[in-house]
Amino acid sequence: MLGGVFKKVLLVLLVVVVIQNWGKIERVFNPSQVVPEQTRASARVVLYSTEWCGYCKQIRRFLDQKGIPYQAFDIEKDAQARKAYEALGGGGIPFVDVNGTLIRDYSPEKIMAALK
């Protein structure tokens, strides 16, 4: 009985890990989606988000899928990140700084345009 419960818990944990890292997993199976190395090398991407934000999760998945390096800050848990977010004008999440271009919504097209 205990073995069955343990297997179920492990299965649930595995599902959670897969869901959280789906963008990275997709990149392994479909490497053509990755942006060119030159673009990745010059990318300066900072994501201001929260843990509960669905659009923030989509942005993370998009960036992972494209292989774009980024720094993510939770503005509810990190006071310094909150100050930086507010200094940039804040106004909602997700808030993405891509090479100095501020993007205040979920917009993969705007992110790709700012990377060029």
PDB file of C-alpha atoms in Angstrom:
ATOM      1  CA  MET A   1       0.000   0.000   0.000  1.00  0.00           C
ATOM      2  CA  LEU A   2       2.734   2.471   0.948  1.00  0.00           C
ATOM      3  CA  GLY A   3       4.613   1.623  -2.253  1.00  0.00           C
ATOM      4  CA  GLY A   4       1.563   2.525  -4.347  1.00  0.00           C
ATOM      5  CA  VAL A   5       1.201   5.914  -2.640  1.00  0.00           C
ATOM      6  CA  PHE A   6       4.903   6.584  -3.112  1.00  0.00           C
ATOM      7  CA  LYS A   7       4.637   5.800  -6.848  1.00  0.00           C
ATOM      8  CA  LYS A   8       1.667   8.169  -7.207  1.00  0.00           C
ATOM      9  CA  VAL A   9       3.539  10.974  -5.422  1.00  0.00           C
ATOM     10  CA  LEU A  10       6.565  10.468  -7.678  1.00  0.00           C
ATOM     11  CA  LEU A  11       4.330  10.526 -10.751  1.00  0.00           C
ATOM     12  CA  VAL A  12       2.713  13.790  -9.660  1.00  0.00           C
ATOM     13  CA  LEU A  13       6.135  15.335  -9.012  1.00  0.00           C
ATOM     14  CA  LEU A  14       7.335  14.218 -12.430  1.00  0.00           C
ATOM     15  CA  VAL A  15       4.290  15.792 -14.102  1.00  0.00           C
ATOM     16  CA  VAL A  16       4.872  19.079 -12.247  1.00  0.00           C
ATOM     17  CA  VAL A  17       8.548  19.196 -13.279  1.00  0.00           C
ATOM     18  CA  VAL A  18       7.655  18.457 -16.907  1.00  0.00           C
ATOM     19  CA  ILE A  19       5.008  21.201 -16.972  1.00  0.00           C
ATOM     20  CA  GLN A  20       7.360  23.762 -15.422  1.00  0.00           C
ATOM     21  CA  ASN A  21      10.119  23.008 -17.938  1.00  0.00           C
ATOM     22  CA  TRP A  22       8.033  22.382 -21.043  1.00  0.00           C
ATOM     23  CA  GLY A  23       9.744  25.155 -23.060  1.00  0.00           C
ATOM     24  CA  LYS A  24      13.159  23.611 -22.493  1.00  0.00           C
ATOM     25  CA  ILE A  25      11.826  20.141 -23.323  1.00  0.00           C
ATOM     26  CA  GLU A  26      10.291  21.429 -26.581  1.00  0.00           C
ATOM     27  CA  ARG A  27      13.634  22.943 -27.550  1.00  0.00           C
ATOM     28  CA  VAL A  28      15.268  19.501 -27.298  1.00  0.00           C
ATOM     29  CA  PHE A  29      12.739  17.945 -29.677  1.00  0.00           C
ATOM     30  CA  ASN A  30      12.461  20.924 -32.044  1.00  0.00           C
ATOM     31  CA  PRO A  31      15.828  22.739 -32.172  1.00  0.00           C
ATOM     32  CA  SER A  32      14.797  24.728 -35.266  1.00  0.00           C
ATOM     33  CA  GLN A  33      12.840  27.054 -32.963  1.00  0.00           C
ATOM     34  CA  VAL A  34      16.014  28.276 -31.254  1.00  0.00           C
ATOM     35  CA  VAL A  35      17.137  31.786 -32.213  1.00  0.00           C
ATOM     36  CA  PRO A  36      20.602  32.190 -33.798  1.00  0.00           C
ATOM     37  CA  GLU A  37      23.642  32.150 -31.508  1.00  0.00           C
ATOM     38  CA  GLN A  38      24.506  35.767 -32.342  1.00  0.00           C
ATOM     39  CA  THR A  39      21.052  36.897 -31.190  1.00  0.00           C
ATOM     40  CA  ARG A  40      21.294  34.847 -28.001  1.00  0.00           C
ATOM     41  CA  ALA A  41      24.781  36.205 -27.241  1.00  0.00           C
ATOM     42  CA  SER A  42      23.669  39.822 -27.524  1.00  0.00           C
ATOM     43  CA  ALA A  43      20.325  39.369 -25.728  1.00  0.00           C
ATOM     44  CA  ARG A  44      19.831  41.296 -22.496  1.00  0.00           C
ATOM     45  CA  VAL A  45      16.417  40.188 -21.283  1.00  0.00           C
ATOM     46  CA  VAL A  46      14.996  40.885 -17.839  1.00  0.00           C
ATOM     47  CA  LEU A  47      11.550  39.570 -16.893  1.00  0.00           C
ATOM     48  CA  TYR A  48       9.636  41.128 -14.002  1.00  0.00           C
ATOM     49  CA  SER A  49       6.845  38.797 -12.996  1.00  0.00           C
ATOM     50  CA  THR A  50       5.020  37.000 -10.212  1.00  0.00           C
ATOM     51  CA  GLU A  51       4.642  33.330  -9.435  1.00  0.00           C
ATOM     52  CA  TRP A  52       0.881  33.245 -10.007  1.00  0.00           C
ATOM     53  CA  CYS A  53       0.796  35.116 -13.352  1.00  0.00           C
ATOM     54  CA  GLY A  54      -0.223  32.889 -16.265  1.00  0.00           C
ATOM     55  CA  TYR A  55       1.132  35.251 -18.926  1.00  0.00           C
ATOM     56  CA  CYS A  56       4.454  35.377 -17.067  1.00  0.00           C
ATOM     57  CA  LYS A  57       4.638  31.589 -17.279  1.00  0.00           C
ATOM     58  CA  GLN A  58       3.937  31.795 -21.015  1.00  0.00           C
ATOM     59  CA  ILE A  59       6.747  34.337 -21.465  1.00  0.00           C
ATOM     60  CA  ARG A  60       9.168  32.048 -19.578  1.00  0.00           C
ATOM     61  CA  ARG A  61       8.094  29.107 -21.742  1.00  0.00           C
ATOM     62  CA  PHE A  62       8.549  31.170 -24.921  1.00  0.00           C
ATOM     63  CA  LEU A  63      12.029  32.346 -23.894  1.00  0.00           C
ATOM     64  CA  ASP A  64      13.055  28.812 -22.894  1.00  0.00           C
ATOM     65  CA  GLN A  65      11.677  27.403 -26.148  1.00  0.00           C
ATOM     66  CA  LYS A  66      13.672  29.909 -28.209  1.00  0.00           C
ATOM     67  CA  GLY A  67      16.824  29.410 -26.125  1.00  0.00           C
ATOM     68  CA  ILE A  68      16.910  33.086 -25.164  1.00  0.00           C
ATOM     69  CA  PRO A  69      18.810  33.688 -21.906  1.00  0.00           C
ATOM     70  CA  TYR A  70      16.990  35.881 -19.401  1.00  0.00           C
ATOM     71  CA  GLN A  71      16.914  36.977 -15.796  1.00  0.00           C
ATOM     72  CA  ALA A  72      13.581  36.605 -14.015  1.00  0.00           C
ATOM     73  CA  PHE A  73      12.629  38.555 -10.913  1.00  0.00           C
ATOM     74  CA  ASP A  74       9.538  38.008  -8.786  1.00  0.00           C
ATOM     75  CA  ILE A  75       8.386  41.513  -7.859  1.00  0.00           C
ATOM     76  CA  GLU A  76       6.368  40.187  -4.918  1.00  0.00           C
ATOM     77  CA  LYS A  77       9.306  38.384  -3.304  1.00  0.00           C
ATOM     78  CA  ASP A  78      12.256  40.622  -4.214  1.00  0.00           C
ATOM     79  CA  ALA A  79      12.138  44.208  -2.894  1.00  0.00           C
ATOM     80  CA  GLN A  80      15.039  45.367  -5.077  1.00  0.00           C
ATOM     81  CA  ALA A  81      13.384  43.913  -8.174  1.00  0.00           C
ATOM     82  CA  ARG A  82      10.161  45.680  -7.211  1.00  0.00           C
ATOM     83  CA  LYS A  83      12.037  49.012  -6.991  1.00  0.00           C
ATOM     84  CA  ALA A  84      13.690  48.434 -10.383  1.00  0.00           C
ATOM     85  CA  TYR A  85      10.306  47.494 -11.872  1.00  0.00           C
ATOM     86  CA  GLU A  86       8.716  50.664 -10.490  1.00  0.00           C
ATOM     87  CA  ALA A  87      11.662  52.801 -11.650  1.00  0.00           C
ATOM     88  CA  LEU A  88      11.083  51.549 -15.191  1.00  0.00           C
ATOM     89  CA  GLY A  89       7.421  52.531 -15.033  1.00  0.00           C
ATOM     90  CA  GLY A  90       5.913  49.201 -13.969  1.00  0.00           C
ATOM     91  CA  GLY A  91       2.221  49.179 -14.669  1.00  0.00           C
ATOM     92  CA  GLY A  92       1.502  45.483 -14.981  1.00  0.00           C
ATOM     93  CA  ILE A  93       2.977  42.075 -15.480  1.00  0.00           C
ATOM     94  CA  PRO A  94       4.579  40.499 -17.317  1.00  0.00           C
ATOM     95  CA  PHE A  95       7.015  43.358 -17.800  1.00  0.00           C
ATOM     96  CA  VAL A  96       9.991  42.562 -20.010  1.00  0.00           C
ATOM     97  CA  ASP A  97      13.094  44.651 -20.697  1.00  0.00           C
ATOM     98  CA  VAL A  98      14.603  43.401 -23.976  1.00  0.00           C
ATOM     99  CA  ASN A  99      17.832  45.210 -24.858  1.00  0.00           C
ATOM    100  CA  GLY A 100      16.345  48.426 -23.445  1.00  0.00           C
ATOM    101  CA  THR A 101      12.934  48.023 -25.104  1.00  0.00           C
ATOM    102  CA  LEU A 102      10.182  47.815 -22.482  1.00  0.00           C
ATOM    103  CA  ILE A 103       7.354  45.394 -23.226  1.00  0.00           C
ATOM    104  CA  ARG A 104       4.370  45.502 -20.895  1.00  0.00           C
ATOM    105  CA  ASP A 105       2.374  42.492 -22.047  1.00  0.00           C
ATOM    106  CA  TYR A 106       2.655  38.973 -23.421  1.00  0.00           C
ATOM    107  CA  SER A 107       3.933  39.626 -26.928  1.00  0.00           C
ATOM    108  CA  PRO A 108       6.382  37.169 -28.479  1.00  0.00           C
ATOM    109  CA  GLU A 109       6.389  39.302 -31.654  1.00  0.00           C
ATOM    110  CA  LYS A 110       7.565  42.384 -29.749  1.00  0.00           C
ATOM    111  CA  ILE A 111      10.237  40.370 -27.961  1.00  0.00           C
ATOM    112  CA  MET A 112      11.603  38.985 -31.241  1.00  0.00           C
ATOM    113  CA  ALA A 113      11.542  42.457 -32.818  1.00  0.00           C
ATOM    114  CA  ALA A 114      13.450  43.941 -29.853  1.00  0.00           C
ATOM    115  CA  LEU A 115      16.110  41.225 -30.146  1.00  0.00           C
ATOM    116  CA  LYS A 116      16.985  42.223 -33.728  1.00  0.00           C
TER     117      LYS A 116
END
